[in-house]
Amino acid sequence: MSPQIIHHLQHKCTFYKWKPLRKGFWTQNKNLRQCCVSTSLLCPSVIRYPTTTVYSRRNYRSSHNTSPLSISQINHILKANEYNFKVSGYDGRYSGSVIGFDSNLLASNSPVEDRRSAATCLHSRGMLFGVFDGHVGSACVQAVSERLFYYIALSLLPVKTLLDIEEAVENERPVFPVLQWHKHPNDYFSTDAGKLYFSSLRTYWQERIDLHEDEDGDVQTALINAFKRLDNDISLEAQVEFGDPFSHLASLKVALSGCTACVAHVDGDDLHVANLGDSRAVMGIQEDDGTWSALTITNDHNAQNPDEVQRVLSEHPATEHKTLVKHDRLLGLLMPFRAFGDIKFKWSSELLNRVYETRPEILSGNEYAKILPPNYHTPPYLIAEPEVTYHKLRPQDKFLILATDGLWDLMHRQTVVQVIGEHLSGIHWQKPIAALNFSLGQMHRLLQERKSRALTALEDENCATHLIRHALGSDGFGSIEPKRLAKMLSLPRDLARMYRDDITVIVVHLNNPSM
Amino acid sequence: MRSCVRSSRALSPAVLPRLLSDTGCWGPRSDRRGLWNSPRSFTTATETQPTPLPGQARVVICGGGIVGTSVAYHLAKLGWTEIVLLEQGRLGAGTTRLCAGIVSVAKSISIESKMAHYSNALYERLEEETGVKTGFVKTGSLCLAQNQDRFLSLKRLASRLKVIGINCNVIKPKEVTKLHPLVNIHDLVGALHLPGDGVVSPPDVNHALAVAAANHGVQIHERTSVNHVLVEKGHVTAVETDRGPIECEFFVNCAGQWAYELGQASEVKVSVPLHGCEHFYLLTKPLQEPLQPNTPVVMDMDGRIYVRAWQGGILSGGFEKNPKPIFTEGRNQLDFQNMQEDWDHFEPMLSALLRRMPSLDSCEIHQLVNCPESFTPDMRCLMGETPGVHGYFVLAGMNSSGLSFAGGAGKYLAEWMTYGYPSDNVWPLDIKRFGNLQSSRTFLRHRVMEVMPLLYELKVPRWDFQTGRQLRTSPLYDRLDTQGARWMEKHGFERAKYFVPPGKDLLALDQSKTFYKPDWFDIVGAEVKCCKEAVCVIDMSSFTKFELTSSGDQALELLQHLCANDLDVPVGHIVHTGMLNERGGYENDCSVVRLSKNSFFIISPTDQQVHCWSWIKKHMPNDPHLHLEDVSWKYTALNLIGPRAMDVLSELSYVSMTPEHFPSLFCKEMSVGYANGIRVMSMTHTGEPGFMLYIPIEYALHVYNEVMSVGQKYGIRNAGYYALRSLRIEKFFAFWGQDLDSFTTPLECGREFRVKFDKDTDFLGRDALLRQRQEGVTRRFIMLVLEDHDTELDLWPWWGEPIYRNGELAGVTTSSAYSYTLERHVCLGFVSPPSLDGTPAVVTPDFINRGDYEVDIAGQRFPAKAKLYPFSSLFTQQRRRKDDMELSNFQAK
């Protein structure tokens, strides 16, 4: 656990939320304390501003510097985390639906609170993709991004294979790996808690063996089980930990923070998307006439989704209906209605109070943190059960976009699909053109059009980067305005969060073999 | 697309057999792509056996493009026999075949304009001379200015062209309309009309030159590649071709794009620093109302394009900002002919074209041509004998002006080979300005990407190349850099221009482009003031430094032969001397230190490293006991300028440095700080008091630190070359390469006192100088102090400005600087009286002293006071050796 996060928890946070874009509460990012007044107009009732500036001695890239970022600097920032992977298949015989994927992550919070994961399940050759958006620090999102796919993979394995694994572990023989990760070098996986994570995981598969749970590849159930099991383990580990006076409280910090997840599992032409929270999966569809349209695969779990509000209300007594969802937030605090971690919304008030009493040091100085959420009567208020959607891949399904709300706040899903679709077909634009009885004027206009498209297209081979570039720099007419892009990227860290959240995008390129 | 400018296929049959030593028929060939008529294929290898190559020849020329044939033509004209021209493919099948066919005198330096001027005249008369149609049309050309700065540069060009007698007119935008029907003049501020410029069909000129050369007995062999050149004892002996060897005395590398590789393939590697770039131009179909063939060529440099009439339509190309370099390795002619078109790359130029000629919007495209061109590191072509191999000549790297230059350059090279030197000063083009250090492929690739756009870039005084930098640096580079040094480059060496004081910010590069007062004015002023009143340090490590040693007195003998001054001086003396050629002209201007009886330390200008070396080597007897060594890299040179320099040094060495103890022009080895063996010389190359320290490089940092820390109480500071330049020009010090050249004698620049006619040894150039002393000089180096010139508001002089006397053109300036002491601009330059009846007139004192002089800066004339001697008040009193005054300097512009 990084000292920064401890610092966060110790900080006297006097405001819940200060930005309507923001779903998580406790915006404890130290860099955000220099608040900007402009937000008060947007949500005057909720925000109280800290009056002192704690952090101001930081060299910002811009703000005082008058010269805007150069194109290469812009590209450097945008491309720092880009990653792409092409499925080469085993000796070319692989004929899955996934051709490859592009992903990127642009940080706004410091440290960044988004994560992404991608892996191939080595036992089934299905592929897993996930985007995760953390809140109240990055402890939970970090843990979930490294652990969730193992839970899913194990849930999908038949008991027979689990027995083999168990036997191998028992006899300290090497285990055939379950997952092949596709990681950007910046996607660090912490190993501190590896032992604990492994023992939780082992307990899980041992239980599966004991119960003879063999649902034979029901992916939907497997995904739900995996999500719930992981959240359960996070909670258990925290409970075990805070009883141990010598622990470093790492697990508790994981459990106190939270994260959403949107995970896609593609195997053949079966697509399952498990969503928890307000990240979103959208399918890019190319119609017969070549136009692009968007199909939303997932439902958001927040106040904008009436069904979800209804679900929350139905799980609690009617007396609480007025306090359950306030200001579009769960108990007036949390934007996503489903999440990992966030035990403050799950544990009983007795248990929570015991945590505060026995281990006050983790909360010392944090007046707010000691208080239970208001109107905390019938926990749990928050669940970690994902909504799983099944979609059978069709030839017109060209790509799947998984992205955190940082993207969806800035771009409409239809625009997103449009931008990527044109980017992909733009590759054909790049072929040299021959002058066939063109007039100079015609050629000139053609070249200019190519140029305005190619400028951005050529810069980004990575669709995810291209999308982020558009999200930040679009002039509203489909072209990139470099100045706007430069401004968005050169915001000082304090201010960046005002204008944009962390953005994580995975674009999975599909090619239905039946086509 | 077979042909554009119809050329004569009616090559007289009588010419054929002589021309075509390969014989064969040259029937029409189907050509896949190409702008012009396909080069005439005289040889069709499949049809006939080529005639065998001769076993020996006097000259072998490699390259049958316009350059190679021009060299062959001019050599033959000068009476050479046994000339063999080899061409790897077919004549004119390389760049020549594709080039745009514009001959323009609008070039950046006078020697280039002269070459183009001659080429123009040559191409015009070639048709008459050979009967081969060349497509020559005298169209004239228009250089457009979209802004005032560009207009100024065109006016400067106009002034310069007038000096060399080329007709040109600065005109208003309205007049452009009268000359060219299509040009949009709304955004123009003016233009320059060059009525003498023309267009040709390059392959036809190529062909005509080949025919003319063949008429003079030149043997032309196509489909013959040169593999490598054989060298023995530093001389060319033979050429190895794919069809056998040819013995020869001279070899001329005119291989264009392939010249670099061919140079590397020689037995002794020859450095031909050039690199190819793709170059695009557009051809259209005829306009609705076909454009007349005599429509002037338009050069819109601000739009980076040129436009000429072509078969009723237009041909338009340009020099874009982001050129595409190409590699020639392993690529043959055919590959070049099939270079890909790239419309996206051409888009900016198409935009500029449609902006300039909006009515072309509906004109139909014929073709986009990709024509590779070769570029050199400094935008000038490569000409002359290579430094390492006698008899190995080069003419290549035409920077996309091959057609304009080929005639004149061929003439100069032929003269060079015949008489030992061309009839004009071609030092800016001399291949010896480069050495091996410019041969790196990476360097060339980076540099040519800067050079190609630079062709049409606005060039203001004292611009520097930005790429290929930090190749050679002094050990103090980092120290100086952190203290605010701004750098320029000479021969690959980084030299400080001036030091920006902390807290002060200069304009960005683009904004500081000006023909007026530059933003560093006050900074350099402060440095000059410090040189005058306290003490400054200038790192001058870039100098070329040689050591000449011998067992007996061979070293002295050699130097007495090479140098005009008397070198037989006591040990420890420094002698400023010129190394003259037979005509008495300066081949080099240097300072020679007698280190011991038989060893000398020769200090020459930075860019003399290759030239001076080869000049000495050329005259050096083959004696194992006589040894010449280049020690440039061994020493760091610090120049301590100023009245307090002696205080600093005496404190560091515990030796009195007063003029009584250390008179001017002496050299002593002494210790400075902890470091022993520092060569301290009482000269500063500026006429100011002070010392040069030649420090073995490992002590450089130590000595610099010591000097700076001790100097603190004397007000020491760093200074750069701009300060040095101001100091030397106000003292009327000439500088080799800028003011002095191989056509200038010591008598013409008032340096007779450095010529010792009565020394024992007969020296090079003595006879010529004696004759000149007898007859009197016809041109004289003078100093002009501008009057009535407002430094703040008026244009600054640079160099190359015409000098007028009593309203008549009298000469041209060679360098200029602002003198902070005189608070005036000082120009140096040469003037000569108008010739009487064709014979040059002798300069008399009256000519200089009585006359109203004016300097023409971009068309505006400023009155100036002409002087033969600097203001004596500028020299601080200092005891000097009575027979010599320090009047040396060879730092760059």
PDB file of N, CA and C in Angstrom, chain B residues 502-572:
ATOM      1  N   PRO B 502      22.136  35.906 -17.856  1.00  0.00           N
ATOM      2  CA  PRO B 502      21.027  35.252 -17.161  1.00  0.00           C
ATOM      3  C   PRO B 502      19.864  36.231 -17.000  1.00  0.00           C
ATOM      4  N   GLY B 503      18.678  35.677 -17.128  1.00  0.00           N
ATOM      5  CA  GLY B 503      17.505  36.531 -16.943  1.00  0.00           C
ATOM      6  C   GLY B 503      17.077  37.236 -18.200  1.00  0.00           C
ATOM      7  N   LYS B 504      17.947  37.225 -19.201  1.00  0.00           N
ATOM      8  CA  LYS B 504      17.578  37.900 -20.429  1.00  0.00           C
ATOM      9  C   LYS B 504      17.131  36.847 -21.443  1.00  0.00           C
ATOM     10  N   ASP B 505      16.111  37.187 -22.187  1.00  0.00           N
ATOM     11  CA  ASP B 505      15.612  36.216 -23.149  1.00  0.00           C
ATOM     12  C   ASP B 505      15.636  36.818 -24.533  1.00  0.00           C
ATOM     13  N   LEU B 506      16.123  36.050 -25.485  1.00  0.00           N
ATOM     14  CA  LEU B 506      16.103  36.537 -26.855  1.00  0.00           C
ATOM     15  C   LEU B 506      14.852  36.032 -27.547  1.00  0.00           C
ATOM     16  N   LEU B 507      14.567  36.638 -28.654  1.00  0.00           N
ATOM     17  CA  LEU B 507      13.406  36.221 -29.425  1.00  0.00           C
ATOM     18  C   LEU B 507      13.586  34.793 -29.901  1.00  0.00           C
ATOM     19  N   ALA B 508      12.492  34.146 -30.189  1.00  0.00           N
ATOM     20  CA  ALA B 508      12.569  32.818 -30.768  1.00  0.00           C
ATOM     21  C   ALA B 508      13.204  32.937 -32.151  1.00  0.00           C
ATOM     22  N   LEU B 509      13.703  31.836 -32.615  1.00  0.00           N
ATOM     23  CA  LEU B 509      14.477  31.831 -33.854  1.00  0.00           C
ATOM     24  C   LEU B 509      13.723  32.511 -34.994  1.00  0.00           C
ATOM     25  N   ASP B 510      12.469  32.158 -35.159  1.00  0.00           N
ATOM     26  CA  ASP B 510      11.723  32.694 -36.287  1.00  0.00           C
ATOM     27  C   ASP B 510      11.505  34.195 -36.175  1.00  0.00           C
ATOM     28  N   GLN B 511      11.262  34.625 -34.945  1.00  0.00           N
ATOM     29  CA  GLN B 511      10.963  36.035 -34.765  1.00  0.00           C
ATOM     30  C   GLN B 511      12.203  36.892 -34.915  1.00  0.00           C
ATOM     31  N   SER B 512      13.374  36.310 -34.632  1.00  0.00           N
ATOM     32  CA  SER B 512      14.583  37.114 -34.678  1.00  0.00           C
ATOM     33  C   SER B 512      15.116  37.262 -36.098  1.00  0.00           C
ATOM     34  N   LYS B 513      14.411  36.696 -37.074  1.00  0.00           N
ATOM     35  CA  LYS B 513      14.844  36.843 -38.457  1.00  0.00           C
ATOM     36  C   LYS B 513      14.621  38.282 -38.896  1.00  0.00           C
ATOM     37  N   THR B 514      15.668  39.009 -39.124  1.00  0.00           N
ATOM     38  CA  THR B 514      15.478  40.389 -39.511  1.00  0.00           C
ATOM     39  C   THR B 514      16.644  40.883 -40.364  1.00  0.00           C
ATOM     40  N   PHE B 515      16.334  41.840 -41.230  1.00  0.00           N
ATOM     41  CA  PHE B 515      17.367  42.511 -41.995  1.00  0.00           C
ATOM     42  C   PHE B 515      17.782  43.798 -41.279  1.00  0.00           C
ATOM     43  N   TYR B 516      17.147  44.055 -40.166  1.00  0.00           N
ATOM     44  CA  TYR B 516      17.425  45.276 -39.415  1.00  0.00           C
ATOM     45  C   TYR B 516      18.246  44.930 -38.186  1.00  0.00           C
ATOM     46  N   LYS B 517      18.186  45.830 -37.232  1.00  0.00           N
ATOM     47  CA  LYS B 517      18.974  45.629 -36.019  1.00  0.00           C
ATOM     48  C   LYS B 517      18.565  44.332 -35.316  1.00  0.00           C
ATOM     49  N   PRO B 518      19.510  43.468 -35.061  1.00  0.00           N
ATOM     50  CA  PRO B 518      19.159  42.179 -34.438  1.00  0.00           C
ATOM     51  C   PRO B 518      18.993  42.299 -32.928  1.00  0.00           C
ATOM     52  N   ASP B 519      18.375  41.299 -32.345  1.00  0.00           N
ATOM     53  CA  ASP B 519      18.078  41.375 -30.915  1.00  0.00           C
ATOM     54  C   ASP B 519      19.303  41.200 -30.021  1.00  0.00           C
ATOM     55  N   TRP B 520      20.403  40.707 -30.609  1.00  0.00           N
ATOM     56  CA  TRP B 520      21.587  40.522 -29.767  1.00  0.00           C
ATOM     57  C   TRP B 520      22.456  41.769 -29.714  1.00  0.00           C
ATOM     58  N   PHE B 521      21.990  42.852 -30.293  1.00  0.00           N
ATOM     59  CA  PHE B 521      22.805  44.047 -30.432  1.00  0.00           C
ATOM     60  C   PHE B 521      23.444  44.485 -29.103  1.00  0.00           C
ATOM     61  N   ASP B 522      22.647  44.607 -28.061  1.00  0.00           N
ATOM     62  CA  ASP B 522      23.161  45.107 -26.791  1.00  0.00           C
ATOM     63  C   ASP B 522      24.067  44.086 -26.113  1.00  0.00           C
ATOM     64  N   ILE B 523      23.739  42.817 -26.309  1.00  0.00           N
ATOM     65  CA  ILE B 523      24.551  41.777 -25.682  1.00  0.00           C
ATOM     66  C   ILE B 523      25.969  41.826 -26.227  1.00  0.00           C
ATOM     67  N   VAL B 524      26.086  41.879 -27.557  1.00  0.00           N
ATOM     68  CA  VAL B 524      27.415  41.918 -28.166  1.00  0.00           C
ATOM     69  C   VAL B 524      28.100  43.240 -27.809  1.00  0.00           C
ATOM     70  N   GLY B 525      27.311  44.309 -27.732  1.00  0.00           N
ATOM     71  CA  GLY B 525      27.874  45.597 -27.348  1.00  0.00           C
ATOM     72  C   GLY B 525      28.559  45.519 -25.995  1.00  0.00           C
ATOM     73  N   ALA B 526      27.915  44.841 -25.065  1.00  0.00           N
ATOM     74  CA  ALA B 526      28.494  44.718 -23.727  1.00  0.00           C
ATOM     75  C   ALA B 526      29.773  43.891 -23.765  1.00  0.00           C
ATOM     76  N   GLU B 527      29.776  42.854 -24.610  1.00  0.00           N
ATOM     77  CA  GLU B 527      30.978  42.029 -24.710  1.00  0.00           C
ATOM     78  C   GLU B 527      32.132  42.833 -25.306  1.00  0.00           C
ATOM     79  N   VAL B 528      31.821  43.629 -26.333  1.00  0.00           N
ATOM     80  CA  VAL B 528      32.864  44.446 -26.954  1.00  0.00           C
ATOM     81  C   VAL B 528      33.419  45.442 -25.942  1.00  0.00           C
ATOM     82  N   LYS B 529      32.519  46.024 -25.188  1.00  0.00           N
ATOM     83  CA  LYS B 529      32.954  47.008 -24.194  1.00  0.00           C
ATOM     84  C   LYS B 529      33.893  46.359 -23.191  1.00  0.00           C
ATOM     85  N   CYS B 530      33.568  45.143 -22.804  1.00  0.00           N
ATOM     86  CA  CYS B 530      34.401  44.434 -21.839  1.00  0.00           C
ATOM     87  C   CYS B 530      35.782  44.140 -22.440  1.00  0.00           C
ATOM     88  N   CYS B 531      35.806  43.815 -23.732  1.00  0.00           N
ATOM     89  CA  CYS B 531      37.092  43.575 -24.406  1.00  0.00           C
ATOM     90  C   CYS B 531      37.928  44.851 -24.420  1.00  0.00           C
ATOM     91  N   LYS B 532      37.261  45.967 -24.542  1.00  0.00           N
ATOM     92  CA  LYS B 532      37.985  47.236 -24.643  1.00  0.00           C
ATOM     93  C   LYS B 532      38.473  47.706 -23.285  1.00  0.00           C
ATOM     94  N   GLU B 533      37.683  47.416 -22.242  1.00  0.00           N
ATOM     95  CA  GLU B 533      37.960  48.039 -20.953  1.00  0.00           C
ATOM     96  C   GLU B 533      38.488  47.080 -19.904  1.00  0.00           C
ATOM     97  N   ALA B 534      38.132  45.825 -20.022  1.00  0.00           N
ATOM     98  CA  ALA B 534      38.579  44.886 -18.994  1.00  0.00           C
ATOM     99  C   ALA B 534      39.232  43.684 -19.684  1.00  0.00           C
ATOM    100  N   VAL B 535      38.604  42.555 -19.604  1.00  0.00           N
ATOM    101  CA  VAL B 535      39.147  41.373 -20.275  1.00  0.00           C
ATOM    102  C   VAL B 535      38.016  40.390 -20.565  1.00  0.00           C
ATOM    103  N   CYS B 536      38.098  39.748 -21.734  1.00  0.00           N
ATOM    104  CA  CYS B 536      37.124  38.744 -22.136  1.00  0.00           C
ATOM    105  C   CYS B 536      37.829  37.459 -22.529  1.00  0.00           C
ATOM    106  N   VAL B 537      37.111  36.347 -22.412  1.00  0.00           N
ATOM    107  CA  VAL B 537      37.634  35.061 -22.885  1.00  0.00           C
ATOM    108  C   VAL B 537      36.797  34.606 -24.064  1.00  0.00           C
ATOM    109  N   ILE B 538      37.437  34.277 -25.166  1.00  0.00           N
ATOM    110  CA  ILE B 538      36.728  33.693 -26.298  1.00  0.00           C
ATOM    111  C   ILE B 538      37.366  32.336 -26.597  1.00  0.00           C
ATOM    112  N   ASP B 539      36.532  31.320 -26.631  1.00  0.00           N
ATOM    113  CA  ASP B 539      37.024  29.983 -26.970  1.00  0.00           C
ATOM    114  C   ASP B 539      37.180  29.907 -28.482  1.00  0.00           C
ATOM    115  N   MET B 540      38.424  29.793 -28.931  1.00  0.00           N
ATOM    116  CA  MET B 540      38.670  29.782 -30.370  1.00  0.00           C
ATOM    117  C   MET B 540      39.314  28.467 -30.797  1.00  0.00           C
ATOM    118  N   SER B 541      38.837  27.384 -30.177  1.00  0.00           N
ATOM    119  CA  SER B 541      39.461  26.077 -30.413  1.00  0.00           C
ATOM    120  C   SER B 541      39.253  25.549 -31.817  1.00  0.00           C
ATOM    121  N   SER B 542      38.360  26.161 -32.570  1.00  0.00           N
ATOM    122  CA  SER B 542      38.046  25.592 -33.873  1.00  0.00           C
ATOM    123  C   SER B 542      39.174  25.802 -34.880  1.00  0.00           C
ATOM    124  N   PHE B 543      40.097  26.682 -34.598  1.00  0.00           N
ATOM    125  CA  PHE B 543      41.185  26.948 -35.540  1.00  0.00           C
ATOM    126  C   PHE B 543      41.879  25.682 -36.021  1.00  0.00           C
ATOM    127  N   THR B 544      42.328  25.741 -37.263  1.00  0.00           N
ATOM    128  CA  THR B 544      43.135  24.659 -37.807  1.00  0.00           C
ATOM    129  C   THR B 544      44.570  24.856 -37.337  1.00  0.00           C
ATOM    130  N   LYS B 545      45.134  23.794 -36.759  1.00  0.00           N
ATOM    131  CA  LYS B 545      46.480  23.907 -36.206  1.00  0.00           C
ATOM    132  C   LYS B 545      47.349  22.780 -36.758  1.00  0.00           C
ATOM    133  N   PHE B 546      48.440  23.160 -37.395  1.00  0.00           N
ATOM    134  CA  PHE B 546      49.382  22.171 -37.916  1.00  0.00           C
ATOM    135  C   PHE B 546      50.723  22.344 -37.221  1.00  0.00           C
ATOM    136  N   GLU B 547      51.465  21.236 -37.125  1.00  0.00           N
ATOM    137  CA  GLU B 547      52.854  21.327 -36.693  1.00  0.00           C
ATOM    138  C   GLU B 547      53.737  20.790 -37.803  1.00  0.00           C
ATOM    139  N   LEU B 548      54.722  21.562 -38.183  1.00  0.00           N
ATOM    140  CA  LEU B 548      55.652  21.158 -39.240  1.00  0.00           C
ATOM    141  C   LEU B 548      57.021  21.024 -38.603  1.00  0.00           C
ATOM    142  N   THR B 549      57.579  19.822 -38.675  1.00  0.00           N
ATOM    143  CA  THR B 549      58.886  19.618 -38.053  1.00  0.00           C
ATOM    144  C   THR B 549      59.802  18.899 -39.020  1.00  0.00           C
ATOM    145  N   SER B 550      61.082  19.089 -38.815  1.00  0.00           N
ATOM    146  CA  SER B 550      62.045  18.392 -39.669  1.00  0.00           C
ATOM    147  C   SER B 550      63.315  18.151 -38.870  1.00  0.00           C
ATOM    148  N   SER B 551      64.170  17.281 -39.434  1.00  0.00           N
ATOM    149  CA  SER B 551      65.427  17.022 -38.746  1.00  0.00           C
ATOM    150  C   SER B 551      66.413  18.155 -39.028  1.00  0.00           C
ATOM    151  N   GLY B 552      66.442  18.574 -40.253  1.00  0.00           N
ATOM    152  CA  GLY B 552      67.307  19.709 -40.606  1.00  0.00           C
ATOM    153  C   GLY B 552      66.466  20.954 -40.828  1.00  0.00           C
ATOM    154  N   ASP B 553      66.868  21.756 -41.796  1.00  0.00           N
ATOM    155  CA  ASP B 553      66.101  22.980 -42.007  1.00  0.00           C
ATOM    156  C   ASP B 553      65.105  22.839 -43.160  1.00  0.00           C
ATOM    157  N   GLN B 554      64.656  21.585 -43.437  1.00  0.00           N
ATOM    158  CA  GLN B 554      63.677  21.399 -44.498  1.00  0.00           C
ATOM    159  C   GLN B 554      62.376  22.139 -44.201  1.00  0.00           C
ATOM    160  N   ALA B 555      61.976  22.153 -42.926  1.00  0.00           N
ATOM    161  CA  ALA B 555      60.705  22.804 -42.564  1.00  0.00           C
ATOM    162  C   ALA B 555      60.791  24.288 -42.885  1.00  0.00           C
ATOM    163  N   LEU B 556      61.884  24.900 -42.504  1.00  0.00           N
ATOM    164  CA  LEU B 556      62.047  26.324 -42.776  1.00  0.00           C
ATOM    165  C   LEU B 556      62.040  26.572 -44.279  1.00  0.00           C
ATOM    166  N   GLU B 557      62.758  25.730 -44.992  1.00  0.00           N
ATOM    167  CA  GLU B 557      62.828  25.889 -46.451  1.00  0.00           C
ATOM    168  C   GLU B 557      61.452  25.827 -47.092  1.00  0.00           C
ATOM    169  N   LEU B 558      60.691  24.841 -46.644  1.00  0.00           N
ATOM    170  CA  LEU B 558      59.357  24.687 -47.215  1.00  0.00           C
ATOM    171  C   LEU B 558      58.511  25.930 -46.944  1.00  0.00           C
ATOM    172  N   LEU B 559      58.547  26.387 -45.704  1.00  0.00           N
ATOM    173  CA  LEU B 559      57.715  27.540 -45.351  1.00  0.00           C
ATOM    174  C   LEU B 559      58.197  28.803 -46.056  1.00  0.00           C
ATOM    175  N   GLN B 560      59.499  28.941 -46.200  1.00  0.00           N
ATOM    176  CA  GLN B 560      60.013  30.113 -46.924  1.00  0.00           C
ATOM    177  C   GLN B 560      59.528  30.101 -48.370  1.00  0.00           C
ATOM    178  N   HIS B 561      59.390  28.889 -48.905  1.00  0.00           N
ATOM    179  CA  HIS B 561      58.901  28.760 -50.271  1.00  0.00           C
ATOM    180  C   HIS B 561      57.399  29.072 -50.356  1.00  0.00           C
ATOM    181  N   LEU B 562      56.656  28.623 -49.341  1.00  0.00           N
ATOM    182  CA  LEU B 562      55.188  28.761 -49.377  1.00  0.00           C
ATOM    183  C   LEU B 562      54.711  30.135 -48.924  1.00  0.00           C
ATOM    184  N   CYS B 563      55.461  30.746 -48.002  1.00  0.00           N
ATOM    185  CA  CYS B 563      54.948  31.953 -47.366  1.00  0.00           C
ATOM    186  C   CYS B 563      55.615  33.192 -47.940  1.00  0.00           C
ATOM    187  N   ALA B 564      54.866  34.274 -48.007  1.00  0.00           N
ATOM    188  CA  ALA B 564      55.400  35.522 -48.552  1.00  0.00           C
ATOM    189  C   ALA B 564      56.250  36.241 -47.512  1.00  0.00           C
ATOM    190  N   ASN B 565      55.939  36.051 -46.243  1.00  0.00           N
ATOM    191  CA  ASN B 565      56.699  36.709 -45.191  1.00  0.00           C
ATOM    192  C   ASN B 565      57.962  35.903 -44.890  1.00  0.00           C
ATOM    193  N   ASP B 566      58.875  36.542 -44.175  1.00  0.00           N
ATOM    194  CA  ASP B 566      60.133  35.866 -43.845  1.00  0.00           C
ATOM    195  C   ASP B 566      59.951  35.055 -42.567  1.00  0.00           C
ATOM    196  N   LEU B 567      60.152  33.758 -42.684  1.00  0.00           N
ATOM    197  CA  LEU B 567      59.970  32.875 -41.539  1.00  0.00           C
ATOM    198  C   LEU B 567      61.257  32.636 -40.775  1.00  0.00           C
ATOM    199  N   ASP B 568      62.359  33.146 -41.290  1.00  0.00           N
ATOM    200  CA  ASP B 568      63.640  32.902 -40.627  1.00  0.00           C
ATOM    201  C   ASP B 568      63.782  33.913 -39.493  1.00  0.00           C
ATOM    202  N   VAL B 569      62.989  33.723 -38.466  1.00  0.00           N
ATOM    203  CA  VAL B 569      62.956  34.638 -37.332  1.00  0.00           C
ATOM    204  C   VAL B 569      63.450  33.894 -36.100  1.00  0.00           C
ATOM    205  N   PRO B 570      63.808  34.615 -35.063  1.00  0.00           N
ATOM    206  CA  PRO B 570      64.245  33.915 -33.847  1.00  0.00           C
ATOM    207  C   PRO B 570      63.134  33.043 -33.282  1.00  0.00           C
ATOM    208  N   VAL B 571      63.549  31.993 -32.577  1.00  0.00           N
ATOM    209  CA  VAL B 571      62.581  31.096 -31.960  1.00  0.00           C
ATOM    210  C   VAL B 571      61.685  31.897 -31.002  1.00  0.00           C
ATOM    211  N   GLY B 572      60.372  31.590 -31.039  1.00  0.00           N
ATOM    212  CA  GLY B 572      59.443  32.297 -30.159  1.00  0.00           C
ATOM    213  C   GLY B 572      58.722  33.430 -30.844  1.00  0.00           C
TER     214      GLY B 572
END
